[in-house]
């Protein structure tokens, strides 16, 4: 792995740090403003509003923004490093995801009401300490999303600028392992009520894979936006087109993954309507209303994922501060890094 001290002088490191710090602060404030708007806007799904309690404040939104960026950002970095860095990163990748999941559980556990924790992971029912059960079940759920977020950056980099595109197969292997672990814990062992109720076919394996695919597509779309903001690759029109296409594709995937009749064979309430309705008394949305509500949710989630990924992508653009910038295109691996990787890794 390339040592930044070999590329950056002291002045360049200071300049790069200032460059990153200003942008990270801007992203944090933008995320806080978005979350505060979500908390106070009429018509926002009540499941989301309940996370903020009865009286949301700007400070609370700022703390939530920190938590969201810490939850969504590092997996994107891990996925990018899995593709870019020498082979030892292939073994560090799952360890990094697991360690990150534990940290996020501790933040989430003490930053949100216990009711919200139970809404996500279900009530404790195993013959083990309740906090340990919450931790294991949270990790199982969270890894499904974090490995998908990592896949978004890994897939974009593998497609655009990877010197080892087959490294993406490592991500695929770990995704299968983590998805299997999550399904075993959340569905087989725990039968978590909100999951089995809302995913199609009592959360059968296909619906479990489909919801992971939905997250992967969302993360990939956010990677496209974030790298364009950071100026890593080219193709602004392609990025805009990708967002429109992904809106339709992800809606279709979400529809196929979720239960169309939540309350039984005679029910007309779908899981999507349940998740996107403003209150428990306002069901009965038309297809157009449901799609418009999904579009609003899509924009909000895509922006949060983009905010979280932007610092990851912009970190690579700081190569401009090097005394001798690499002549290779931005995002590619410079010759000295490839040579260093080859000398340290004979395989």
CSV table of C-alpha atoms in Angstrom, one decimal:
chain,number,residue,atom,x,y,z
A,1,UNK,CA,0.0,0.0,0.0
A,2,UNK,CA,1.3,3.4,-0.9
A,3,UNK,CA,2.5,5.6,2.0
A,4,UNK,CA,0.9,9.1,1.7
A,5,UNK,CA,4.2,10.6,3.0
A,6,UNK,CA,6.0,9.4,-0.1
A,7,UNK,CA,3.6,11.4,-2.3
A,8,UNK,CA,2.7,14.4,-0.2
A,9,UNK,CA,5.0,16.9,1.4
A,10,UNK,CA,4.0,18.6,4.7
A,11,UNK,CA,2.5,21.6,2.9
A,12,UNK,CA,0.6,19.4,0.5
A,13,UNK,CA,-0.7,17.2,3.4
A,14,UNK,CA,-1.9,20.3,5.2
A,15,UNK,CA,-3.6,21.6,2.1
A,16,UNK,CA,-5.2,18.3,1.4
A,17,UNK,CA,-6.5,18.1,4.9
A,18,UNK,CA,-8.0,21.6,4.6
A,19,UNK,CA,-9.5,20.6,1.3
A,20,UNK,CA,-11.2,17.5,2.8
A,21,UNK,CA,-12.2,19.2,6.1
A,22,UNK,CA,-14.2,22.0,4.4
A,23,UNK,CA,-16.0,19.5,2.2
A,24,UNK,CA,-16.8,17.1,5.0
A,25,UNK,CA,-18.2,19.9,7.1
A,26,UNK,CA,-20.4,21.1,4.2
A,27,UNK,CA,-21.6,17.5,3.6
A,28,UNK,CA,-22.4,17.2,7.4
A,29,UNK,CA,-24.4,20.4,7.4
A,30,UNK,CA,-26.3,19.4,4.2
A,31,UNK,CA,-27.1,16.0,5.7
A,32,UNK,CA,-28.4,17.6,8.9
A,33,UNK,CA,-30.5,20.1,6.9
A,34,UNK,CA,-32.0,17.2,4.9
A,35,UNK,CA,-32.8,15.2,8.0
A,36,UNK,CA,-34.3,18.1,9.8
A,37,UNK,CA,-36.5,18.8,6.8
A,38,UNK,CA,-37.5,15.1,6.8
A,39,UNK,CA,-38.4,15.3,10.5
A,40,UNK,CA,-40.6,18.4,10.3
A,41,UNK,CA,-42.2,18.0,6.8
A,42,UNK,CA,-45.9,16.9,6.9
A,43,UNK,CA,-46.6,13.7,5.2
A,44,UNK,CA,-43.3,12.0,6.0
A,45,UNK,CA,-43.8,8.3,7.0
A,46,UNK,CA,-44.5,8.0,10.7
A,47,UNK,CA,-41.9,5.2,11.0
A,48,UNK,CA,-39.3,7.8,10.1
A,49,UNK,CA,-40.7,10.7,12.3
A,50,UNK,CA,-40.7,8.4,15.3
A,51,UNK,CA,-36.9,8.2,15.2
A,52,UNK,CA,-36.7,11.9,16.1
A,53,UNK,CA,-39.2,11.7,19.0
A,54,UNK,CA,-42.0,14.2,19.6
A,55,UNK,CA,-39.9,17.4,19.2
A,56,UNK,CA,-37.2,17.3,16.5
A,57,UNK,CA,-34.5,20.0,16.8
A,58,UNK,CA,-31.7,21.1,14.5
A,59,UNK,CA,-29.1,19.8,17.1
A,60,UNK,CA,-30.8,16.4,17.1
A,61,UNK,CA,-30.8,16.5,13.3
A,62,UNK,CA,-27.0,17.3,13.3
A,63,UNK,CA,-26.3,14.3,15.7
A,64,UNK,CA,-28.4,12.1,13.5
A,65,UNK,CA,-26.5,13.3,10.5
A,66,UNK,CA,-23.2,12.3,12.2
A,67,UNK,CA,-24.6,8.9,12.9
A,68,UNK,CA,-26.0,8.4,9.4
A,69,UNK,CA,-22.7,9.5,7.7
A,70,UNK,CA,-20.7,7.2,10.1
A,71,UNK,CA,-23.0,4.3,9.2
A,72,UNK,CA,-23.1,4.7,5.5
A,73,UNK,CA,-19.7,6.1,4.7
A,74,UNK,CA,-17.1,3.6,5.9
A,75,UNK,CA,-18.6,0.6,4.0
A,76,UNK,CA,-18.1,2.6,0.8
A,77,UNK,CA,-14.5,3.1,1.7
A,78,UNK,CA,-14.0,-0.6,2.5
A,79,UNK,CA,-15.5,-1.6,-0.9
A,80,UNK,CA,-13.3,0.8,-2.8
A,81,UNK,CA,-10.2,-0.4,-0.9
A,82,UNK,CA,-11.2,-4.0,-1.6
A,83,UNK,CA,-10.8,-3.3,-5.4
A,84,UNK,CA,-7.9,-0.8,-5.3
A,85,UNK,CA,-5.5,-2.2,-2.7
A,86,UNK,CA,-3.2,-5.2,-2.6
A,87,UNK,CA,-4.6,-8.7,-1.8
A,88,UNK,CA,-4.4,-8.5,2.0
A,89,UNK,CA,-7.3,-6.1,1.8
A,90,UNK,CA,-9.4,-9.0,0.6
A,91,UNK,CA,-9.0,-10.6,4.1
A,92,UNK,CA,-9.3,-7.3,6.0
A,93,UNK,CA,-12.6,-6.4,4.3
A,94,UNK,CA,-15.0,-8.7,6.3
A,95,UNK,CA,-13.2,-7.8,9.5
A,96,UNK,CA,-13.6,-4.1,8.8
A,97,UNK,CA,-17.3,-4.6,8.1
A,98,UNK,CA,-17.9,-6.5,11.3
A,99,UNK,CA,-16.0,-4.0,13.5
A,100,UNK,CA,-17.9,-1.2,11.9
A,101,UNK,CA,-21.2,-2.9,12.6
A,102,UNK,CA,-20.4,-3.2,16.3
A,103,UNK,CA,-19.5,0.5,16.5
A,104,UNK,CA,-22.7,1.6,14.7
A,105,UNK,CA,-24.8,-0.7,17.0
A,106,UNK,CA,-23.4,1.1,20.1
A,107,UNK,CA,-24.1,4.5,18.6
A,108,UNK,CA,-27.6,3.5,17.4
A,109,UNK,CA,-28.5,1.8,20.7
A,110,UNK,CA,-27.8,4.8,22.8
A,111,UNK,CA,-28.9,7.5,20.3
A,112,UNK,CA,-32.5,6.2,19.6
A,113,UNK,CA,-35.4,5.1,21.8
A,114,UNK,CA,-35.4,1.4,22.6
A,115,UNK,CA,-38.7,1.1,20.7
A,116,UNK,CA,-36.9,2.1,17.5
A,117,UNK,CA,-34.3,-0.6,18.2
A,118,UNK,CA,-37.0,-3.2,18.6
A,119,UNK,CA,-38.7,-2.0,15.5
A,120,UNK,CA,-35.5,-2.8,13.6
A,121,UNK,CA,-34.3,-6.0,15.2
A,122,UNK,CA,-37.4,-7.3,17.0
A,123,UNK,CA,-38.0,-8.0,20.7
A,124,UNK,CA,-35.5,-10.2,22.5
A,125,UNK,CA,-36.5,-13.9,22.7
A,126,UNK,CA,-33.3,-16.0,22.9
A,127,UNK,CA,-32.0,-17.5,26.2
A,128,UNK,CA,-29.1,-15.1,26.2
A,129,UNK,CA,-28.6,-11.5,27.7
A,130,UNK,CA,-31.0,-9.1,25.8
A,131,UNK,CA,-28.2,-6.7,24.9
A,132,UNK,CA,-26.1,-9.5,23.3
A,133,UNK,CA,-29.1,-10.7,21.3
A,134,UNK,CA,-29.8,-7.1,20.1
A,135,UNK,CA,-26.2,-6.8,19.1
A,136,UNK,CA,-26.1,-10.1,17.1
A,137,UNK,CA,-29.4,-9.4,15.4
A,138,UNK,CA,-28.4,-5.8,14.6
A,139,UNK,CA,-25.2,-7.0,13.1
A,140,UNK,CA,-27.0,-9.5,11.0
A,141,UNK,CA,-29.4,-6.8,9.6
A,142,UNK,CA,-26.8,-4.1,9.2
A,143,UNK,CA,-24.3,-6.3,7.3
A,144,UNK,CA,-26.9,-6.9,4.6
A,145,UNK,CA,-26.9,-3.1,4.0
A,146,UNK,CA,-23.2,-2.4,4.6
A,147,UNK,CA,-22.0,-5.1,2.3
A,148,UNK,CA,-24.4,-3.7,-0.4
A,149,UNK,CA,-23.0,-0.2,0.1
A,150,UNK,CA,-19.5,-1.5,-0.2
A,151,UNK,CA,-20.6,-3.3,-3.4
A,152,UNK,CA,-21.8,0.0,-4.9
A,153,UNK,CA,-18.3,1.6,-4.8
A,154,UNK,CA,-16.6,-1.6,-5.6
A,155,UNK,CA,-18.7,-2.2,-8.7
A,156,UNK,CA,-18.3,1.4,-10.0
A,157,UNK,CA,-14.5,1.3,-9.5
A,158,UNK,CA,-14.2,-2.2,-11.0
A,159,UNK,CA,-16.2,-1.1,-14.1
A,160,UNK,CA,-14.4,2.2,-14.6
A,161,UNK,CA,-10.8,2.1,-13.5
A,162,UNK,CA,-9.7,-1.1,-11.8
A,163,UNK,CA,-6.4,-2.7,-12.5
A,164,UNK,CA,-7.8,-6.0,-11.1
A,165,UNK,CA,-11.6,-6.0,-12.0
A,166,UNK,CA,-11.8,-9.7,-11.0
A,167,UNK,CA,-11.3,-8.5,-7.4
A,168,UNK,CA,-15.0,-7.7,-7.5
A,169,UNK,CA,-15.5,-11.5,-7.2
A,170,UNK,CA,-14.1,-11.2,-3.6
A,171,UNK,CA,-17.0,-8.8,-2.8
A,172,UNK,CA,-19.5,-11.2,-4.3
A,173,UNK,CA,-18.1,-14.1,-2.2
A,174,UNK,CA,-18.4,-12.0,1.0
A,175,UNK,CA,-21.8,-10.8,0.0
A,176,UNK,CA,-23.1,-14.4,-0.2
A,177,UNK,CA,-21.6,-15.2,3.2
A,178,UNK,CA,-23.1,-12.1,4.9
A,179,UNK,CA,-26.5,-12.5,3.2
A,180,UNK,CA,-26.6,-16.1,4.4
A,181,UNK,CA,-25.6,-15.2,7.9
A,182,UNK,CA,-28.2,-12.4,8.0
A,183,UNK,CA,-31.0,-14.6,6.7
A,184,UNK,CA,-30.1,-17.4,9.2
A,185,UNK,CA,-30.1,-15.0,12.2
A,186,UNK,CA,-33.0,-12.6,11.3
A,187,UNK,CA,-35.4,-15.0,9.6
A,188,UNK,CA,-34.5,-18.6,10.6
A,189,UNK,CA,-33.5,-18.1,14.2
A,190,UNK,CA,-35.4,-15.0,15.2
A,191,UNK,CA,-38.3,-14.8,12.7
A,192,UNK,CA,-38.1,-11.0,13.2
A,193,UNK,CA,-41.7,-9.9,12.9
A,194,UNK,CA,-41.2,-6.7,10.9
A,195,UNK,CA,-39.0,-8.5,8.4
A,196,UNK,CA,-41.2,-11.6,7.9
A,197,UNK,CA,-44.3,-9.4,7.7
A,198,UNK,CA,-43.0,-6.9,5.2
A,199,UNK,CA,-40.9,-9.1,2.9
A,200,UNK,CA,-42.7,-11.2,0.3
A,201,UNK,CA,-43.5,-14.8,1.0
A,202,UNK,CA,-42.8,-14.6,4.8
A,203,UNK,CA,-39.3,-13.4,4.0
A,204,UNK,CA,-38.3,-16.2,1.6
A,205,UNK,CA,-34.7,-16.3,0.4
A,206,UNK,CA,-35.6,-14.6,-2.9
A,207,UNK,CA,-37.1,-11.6,-1.2
A,208,UNK,CA,-34.1,-11.4,1.1
A,209,UNK,CA,-31.8,-11.3,-2.0
A,210,UNK,CA,-34.0,-8.8,-3.7
A,211,UNK,CA,-33.9,-6.3,-0.8
A,212,UNK,CA,-30.1,-6.6,-0.8
A,213,UNK,CA,-30.1,-6.0,-4.6
A,214,UNK,CA,-32.3,-2.9,-4.0
A,215,UNK,CA,-29.6,-1.6,-1.6
A,216,UNK,CA,-26.8,-2.4,-4.0
A,217,UNK,CA,-28.5,-0.5,-6.8
A,218,UNK,CA,-29.1,2.5,-4.5
A,219,UNK,CA,-25.5,2.5,-3.4
A,220,UNK,CA,-24.2,2.2,-7.0
A,221,UNK,CA,-26.4,5.2,-8.0
A,222,UNK,CA,-25.0,7.2,-5.0
A,223,UNK,CA,-21.5,6.2,-6.0
A,224,UNK,CA,-22.1,7.6,-9.5
A,225,UNK,CA,-23.3,10.9,-8.1
A,226,UNK,CA,-20.6,11.2,-5.4
A,227,UNK,CA,-17.7,10.5,-7.8
A,228,UNK,CA,-19.2,13.1,-10.2
A,229,UNK,CA,-19.2,15.7,-7.4
A,230,UNK,CA,-15.6,14.7,-6.6
A,231,UNK,CA,-14.6,14.8,-10.3
A,232,UNK,CA,-13.1,11.3,-10.3
A,233,UNK,CA,-14.6,10.0,-13.6
A,234,UNK,CA,-16.4,11.6,-16.5
A,235,UNK,CA,-20.0,11.5,-17.7
A,236,UNK,CA,-22.4,13.9,-16.1
A,237,UNK,CA,-25.2,13.1,-18.5
A,238,UNK,CA,-24.7,9.4,-17.9
A,239,UNK,CA,-25.0,10.0,-14.1
A,240,UNK,CA,-28.3,11.9,-14.5
A,241,UNK,CA,-29.6,9.2,-16.8
A,242,UNK,CA,-28.6,6.5,-14.3
A,243,UNK,CA,-30.6,8.2,-11.6
A,244,UNK,CA,-33.8,8.3,-13.7
A,245,UNK,CA,-33.3,4.6,-14.7
A,246,UNK,CA,-32.5,3.5,-11.1
A,247,UNK,CA,-35.6,5.2,-9.8
A,248,UNK,CA,-37.7,2.9,-12.0
A,249,UNK,CA,-35.6,-0.2,-11.5
A,250,UNK,CA,-35.3,0.1,-7.7
A,251,UNK,CA,-39.1,0.7,-7.4
A,252,UNK,CA,-39.7,-2.5,-9.4
A,253,UNK,CA,-37.2,-4.4,-7.2
A,254,UNK,CA,-38.8,-3.0,-4.0
A,255,UNK,CA,-42.2,-4.0,-5.3
A,256,UNK,CA,-41.0,-7.6,-6.0
A,257,UNK,CA,-39.2,-7.9,-2.7
A,258,UNK,CA,-42.0,-6.7,-0.4
A,259,UNK,CA,-45.3,-8.3,0.6
A,260,UNK,CA,-48.3,-7.1,-1.5
A,261,UNK,CA,-50.9,-8.2,1.1
A,262,UNK,CA,-49.6,-7.5,4.6
A,263,UNK,CA,-52.7,-8.4,6.6
A,264,UNK,CA,-53.7,-11.6,4.8
A,265,UNK,CA,-55.0,-12.9,1.4
A,266,UNK,CA,-58.0,-10.4,1.5
A,267,UNK,CA,-55.9,-7.5,2.5
A,268,UNK,CA,-55.3,-4.5,0.1
A,269,UNK,CA,-52.5,-3.0,2.2
A,270,UNK,CA,-49.1,-3.6,0.7
A,271,UNK,CA,-45.8,-3.4,2.5
A,272,UNK,CA,-44.7,-0.4,0.4
A,273,UNK,CA,-47.8,1.4,1.4
A,274,UNK,CA,-47.4,0.5,5.0
A,275,UNK,CA,-43.8,1.9,4.9
A,276,UNK,CA,-44.5,5.0,3.0
A,277,UNK,CA,-47.9,6.2,4.5
A,278,UNK,CA,-47.9,9.3,6.6
A,279,UNK,CA,-49.8,7.8,9.5
A,280,UNK,CA,-51.5,4.6,10.6
A,281,UNK,CA,-54.9,6.1,9.6
A,282,UNK,CA,-54.0,7.1,6.0
A,283,UNK,CA,-53.8,3.9,4.1
A,284,UNK,CA,-55.4,3.5,0.7
A,285,UNK,CA,-52.9,5.2,-1.6
A,286,UNK,CA,-53.4,5.0,-5.4
A,287,UNK,CA,-50.6,3.5,-7.5
A,288,UNK,CA,-49.5,7.0,-8.6
A,289,UNK,CA,-49.5,8.3,-5.0
A,290,UNK,CA,-47.4,5.3,-4.0
A,291,UNK,CA,-44.9,5.9,-6.7
A,292,UNK,CA,-44.7,9.6,-5.9
A,293,UNK,CA,-44.1,8.8,-2.3
A,294,UNK,CA,-41.4,6.3,-3.3
A,295,UNK,CA,-39.8,8.9,-5.5
A,296,UNK,CA,-39.5,11.3,-2.6
A,297,UNK,CA,-38.1,8.6,-0.4
A,298,UNK,CA,-35.7,7.6,-3.2
A,299,UNK,CA,-34.4,11.1,-3.5
A,300,UNK,CA,-33.8,11.4,0.3
A,301,UNK,CA,-32.1,8.1,0.6
A,302,UNK,CA,-30.0,8.7,-2.5
A,303,UNK,CA,-28.9,12.1,-1.2
A,304,UNK,CA,-27.9,10.6,2.2
A,305,UNK,CA,-25.9,7.8,0.5
A,306,UNK,CA,-24.3,10.4,-1.8
A,307,UNK,CA,-23.4,12.6,1.1
A,308,UNK,CA,-21.8,9.6,2.9
A,309,UNK,CA,-19.8,8.5,-0.1
A,310,UNK,CA,-18.6,11.9,-1.2
A,311,UNK,CA,-15.7,12.2,1.3
A,312,UNK,CA,-14.5,8.7,0.1
A,313,UNK,CA,-14.4,9.7,-3.5
A,314,UNK,CA,-13.1,13.2,-2.9
A,315,UNK,CA,-10.2,11.8,-0.9
A,316,UNK,CA,-8.8,10.3,-4.1
A,317,UNK,CA,-9.0,13.7,-5.8
A,318,UNK,CA,-6.5,15.1,-3.4
A,319,UNK,CA,-3.8,13.6,-5.6
A,320,UNK,CA,-3.7,17.1,-7.1
A,321,UNK,CA,-1.7,18.3,-4.1
A,322,UNK,CA,1.2,16.0,-4.7
A,323,UNK,CA,4.6,17.7,-5.6
A,324,UNK,CA,4.8,15.3,-8.6
A,325,UNK,CA,1.2,14.4,-9.6
A,326,UNK,CA,0.8,11.1,-11.3
A,327,UNK,CA,0.4,11.4,-15.1
A,328,UNK,CA,-2.1,8.5,-14.9
A,329,UNK,CA,-5.8,9.4,-14.9
A,330,UNK,CA,-7.4,10.3,-11.6
A,331,UNK,CA,-8.5,7.2,-9.8
A,332,UNK,CA,-6.0,4.8,-11.4
A,333,UNK,CA,-3.2,3.3,-9.4
A,334,UNK,CA,0.2,5.0,-10.0
A,335,UNK,CA,3.2,3.0,-11.2
A,336,UNK,CA,5.0,3.3,-7.9
A,337,UNK,CA,2.0,1.9,-6.0
A,338,UNK,CA,1.7,-1.0,-8.4
A,339,UNK,CA,5.4,-1.8,-8.1
A,340,UNK,CA,5.2,-1.6,-4.3
A,341,UNK,CA,2.2,-3.9,-4.3
A,342,UNK,CA,4.1,-6.3,-6.5
A,343,UNK,CA,7.1,-6.4,-4.3
A,344,UNK,CA,5.1,-7.1,-1.2
A,345,UNK,CA,2.7,-9.6,-2.7
A,346,UNK,CA,4.3,-12.3,-4.9
A,347,UNK,CA,0.9,-13.8,-5.7
